[in-house]
Tab-separated table of C-alpha atoms in Angstrom:
chain	number	residue	atom	x	y	z
A	7	UNK	CA	-5.073	32.955	20.839
A	8	UNK	CA	-4.732	30.818	17.715
A	9	UNK	CA	-7.377	28.155	17.107
A	10	UNK	CA	-6.629	25.488	14.538
A	11	UNK	CA	-9.627	23.718	13.011
A	12	UNK	CA	-9.672	19.946	13.310
A	13	UNK	CA	-9.075	18.431	9.897
A	14	UNK	CA	-10.054	14.974	8.772
A	15	UNK	CA	-7.595	12.241	7.933
A	16	UNK	CA	-6.892	11.853	4.229
A	17	UNK	CA	-9.238	9.552	2.400
A	18	UNK	CA	-7.870	6.787	0.225
A	19	UNK	CA	-10.206	5.163	-2.255
A	20	UNK	CA	-9.492	1.777	-3.776
A	21	UNK	CA	-10.887	2.275	-7.279
A	22	UNK	CA	-10.168	-1.270	-8.465
A	23	UNK	CA	-8.645	-4.452	-7.121
A	24	UNK	CA	-8.477	-7.963	-8.496
A	25	UNK	CA	-6.288	-11.051	-8.401
A	26	UNK	CA	-4.982	-12.348	-11.717
A	27	UNK	CA	-3.538	-15.766	-12.483
A	28	UNK	CA	-0.183	-15.792	-14.269
A	29	UNK	CA	2.698	-18.178	-14.946
A	30	UNK	CA	4.558	-16.810	-11.861
A	31	UNK	CA	1.579	-17.103	-9.520
A	32	UNK	CA	-1.290	-14.915	-8.388
A	33	UNK	CA	-0.841	-11.183	-8.924
A	34	UNK	CA	-2.644	-8.199	-7.435
A	35	UNK	CA	-3.808	-5.588	-9.892
A	36	UNK	CA	-5.066	-2.533	-7.996
A	37	UNK	CA	-5.682	1.172	-8.346
A	38	UNK	CA	-5.844	3.744	-5.550
A	39	UNK	CA	-7.039	7.346	-5.610
A	40	UNK	CA	-5.983	10.044	-3.135
A	41	UNK	CA	-4.272	13.405	-2.932
A	42	UNK	CA	-1.208	14.043	-0.832
A	43	UNK	CA	-1.701	16.818	1.710
A	44	UNK	CA	0.550	19.870	1.583
A	45	UNK	CA	2.201	18.640	4.779
A	46	UNK	CA	3.213	15.320	3.182
A	47	UNK	CA	4.470	16.967	-0.007
A	48	UNK	CA	6.436	19.438	2.127
A	49	UNK	CA	7.950	16.611	4.192
A	50	UNK	CA	9.067	14.750	1.061
A	51	UNK	CA	10.623	17.917	-0.378
A	52	UNK	CA	12.522	18.368	2.909
A	53	UNK	CA	14.147	14.952	2.470
A	54	UNK	CA	11.856	13.031	4.826
A	55	UNK	CA	11.003	9.804	2.992
A	56	UNK	CA	7.367	8.716	3.235
A	57	UNK	CA	6.321	5.056	3.151
A	58	UNK	CA	3.047	3.637	1.858
A	59	UNK	CA	2.147	0.055	2.726
A	60	UNK	CA	-0.303	-2.094	0.784
A	61	UNK	CA	-1.617	-5.173	2.575
A	62	UNK	CA	-3.336	-8.157	0.956
A	63	UNK	CA	-4.970	-11.016	2.834
A	64	UNK	CA	-6.428	-14.139	1.267
A	65	UNK	CA	-8.576	-16.405	3.411
A	66	UNK	CA	-10.533	-19.511	2.528
A	67	UNK	CA	-13.949	-19.842	4.147
A	68	UNK	CA	-14.586	-23.061	6.108
A	69	UNK	CA	-17.979	-24.229	7.296
A	70	UNK	CA	-16.650	-26.004	10.401
A	71	UNK	CA	-14.325	-23.415	11.942
A	72	UNK	CA	-12.834	-19.970	11.455
A	73	UNK	CA	-11.735	-18.998	7.962
A	74	UNK	CA	-8.341	-20.397	7.013
A	75	UNK	CA	-5.735	-17.605	6.690
A	76	UNK	CA	-3.888	-18.620	3.589
A	77	UNK	CA	-1.814	-15.641	2.458
A	78	UNK	CA	-0.804	-12.294	3.947
A	79	UNK	CA	1.382	-10.162	1.699
A	80	UNK	CA	2.760	-6.687	2.395
A	81	UNK	CA	4.445	-4.279	0.003
A	82	UNK	CA	5.942	-0.970	1.116
A	83	UNK	CA	6.800	1.797	-1.343
A	84	UNK	CA	9.107	4.470	0.056
A	85	UNK	CA	9.087	7.866	-1.690
A	86	UNK	CA	11.845	10.425	-1.103
A	87	UNK	CA	13.559	13.400	-2.677
A	88	UNK	CA	17.227	13.869	-3.519
A	89	UNK	CA	18.084	17.595	-3.664
A	90	UNK	CA	21.447	16.935	-5.344
A	91	UNK	CA	19.905	15.284	-8.391
A	92	UNK	CA	16.549	17.075	-8.052
A	93	UNK	CA	14.897	13.703	-8.526
A	94	UNK	CA	12.277	11.812	-6.561
A	95	UNK	CA	13.224	8.300	-5.585
A	96	UNK	CA	11.056	5.270	-4.950
A	97	UNK	CA	11.925	1.839	-3.661
A	98	UNK	CA	9.708	-1.181	-3.167
A	99	UNK	CA	10.341	-3.228	0.000
A	100	UNK	CA	13.737	-1.515	0.426
A	101	UNK	CA	14.881	-3.029	-2.858
A	102	UNK	CA	16.231	-1.375	-5.957
A	103	UNK	CA	15.717	2.388	-5.961
A	104	UNK	CA	14.317	4.136	-9.047
A	105	UNK	CA	14.541	7.855	-9.826
A	106	UNK	CA	11.736	9.979	-11.255
A	107	UNK	CA	11.704	13.609	-12.429
A	108	UNK	CA	8.364	14.381	-10.715
A	109	UNK	CA	6.581	13.364	-7.542
A	110	UNK	CA	3.549	12.296	-9.600
A	111	UNK	CA	5.642	9.770	-11.529
A	112	UNK	CA	7.114	8.344	-8.314
A	113	UNK	CA	3.647	8.147	-6.736
A	114	UNK	CA	2.449	6.001	-9.659
A	115	UNK	CA	4.150	3.053	-7.929
A	116	UNK	CA	1.811	3.629	-4.964
A	117	UNK	CA	-1.338	4.498	-6.905
A	118	UNK	CA	-1.064	1.584	-9.323
A	119	UNK	CA	1.112	-1.210	-7.944
A	120	UNK	CA	2.716	-3.126	-10.764
A	121	UNK	CA	1.450	-6.632	-11.084
A	122	UNK	CA	2.645	-7.741	-7.665
A	123	UNK	CA	2.859	-11.518	-7.038
A	124	UNK	CA	1.052	-12.054	-3.720
A	125	UNK	CA	1.043	-15.867	-3.890
A	126	UNK	CA	3.318	-18.265	-5.717
A	127	UNK	CA	1.925	-20.749	-8.190
A	128	UNK	CA	0.640	-23.837	-6.383
A	129	UNK	CA	0.072	-22.013	-3.074
A	130	UNK	CA	-3.685	-21.797	-3.511
A	131	UNK	CA	-5.989	-24.783	-3.943
A	132	UNK	CA	-7.177	-25.075	-7.538
A	133	UNK	CA	-10.928	-24.423	-7.792
A	134	UNK	CA	-11.237	-23.040	-4.262
A	135	UNK	CA	-12.887	-19.676	-3.634
A	136	UNK	CA	-10.920	-17.201	-1.504
A	137	UNK	CA	-11.946	-14.019	0.263
A	138	UNK	CA	-9.503	-11.235	-0.604
A	139	UNK	CA	-8.967	-8.031	1.388
A	140	UNK	CA	-6.786	-5.112	0.209
A	141	UNK	CA	-5.766	-1.998	2.159
A	142	UNK	CA	-3.371	0.943	1.668
A	143	UNK	CA	-1.979	3.082	4.489
A	144	UNK	CA	0.689	5.645	5.244
A	145	UNK	CA	3.218	3.696	7.299
A	146	UNK	CA	4.552	5.807	10.159
A	147	UNK	CA	6.837	3.045	11.436
A	148	UNK	CA	9.465	4.027	8.836
A	149	UNK	CA	9.692	7.672	9.955
A	150	UNK	CA	12.687	8.905	11.956
A	151	UNK	CA	11.824	8.683	15.678
A	152	UNK	CA	12.211	12.426	16.250
A	153	UNK	CA	9.700	13.164	13.506
A	154	UNK	CA	7.308	10.413	14.566
A	155	UNK	CA	6.278	12.251	17.744
A	156	UNK	CA	5.068	15.340	15.876
A	157	UNK	CA	3.397	13.349	13.085
A	158	UNK	CA	1.151	11.357	15.446
A	159	UNK	CA	-0.852	14.459	16.408
A	160	UNK	CA	-1.115	15.796	12.850
A	161	UNK	CA	-4.128	14.712	10.784
A	162	UNK	CA	-2.054	14.971	7.571
A	163	UNK	CA	-0.274	11.839	8.763
A	164	UNK	CA	-3.381	9.723	9.425
A	165	UNK	CA	-3.819	8.220	6.046
A	166	UNK	CA	-5.525	4.911	5.291
A	167	UNK	CA	-8.130	3.205	3.148
A	168	UNK	CA	-10.834	0.888	4.327
A	169	UNK	CA	-10.420	-2.781	3.506
A	170	UNK	CA	-11.719	-3.576	0.009
A	171	UNK	CA	-13.118	-7.079	0.011
A	172	UNK	CA	-13.931	-9.373	-2.907
A	173	UNK	CA	-13.802	-13.069	-3.802
A	174	UNK	CA	-11.418	-14.891	-6.113
A	175	UNK	CA	-11.569	-18.422	-7.529
A	176	UNK	CA	-8.112	-19.960	-7.868
A	177	UNK	CA	-7.473	-21.639	-11.197
A	178	UNK	CA	-4.256	-22.929	-12.705
A	179	UNK	CA	-3.163	-21.180	-15.856
């Protein structure tokens, strides 16, 4: 009889997160820290692309009712492996695909999202204070259906951070 120990879901730490004002709008600057399990690395090397989704919510507190949900932005980075070129590929929101020689270089797009515009200029009220929440998770909805069934029961595939919350005062640049 083989007994497998119960393992914990992978921990994702949000090491930094802030909103920056720019000419294009309001950008998220964030940093995540985590290690991919052997199961996830193995899946990527066997040509099963893995998707990581970062969510950002901005709400404005109101004294008379529930907080006003102002912005909800989602960015998904999909990491895969191409055995023909021996390169790792990454695409953001199913857009242009980039190639990288190592998995670590491809994962940099997940660990440190490039200055991602989460709100266009003029969307937020100048001078208003907003509550910001940021979260990163492994997104199973992008997996092939046949693989999804086995991944649900595997702790390697339960991968998420807690919400990191902070405040931001919107100011025009």
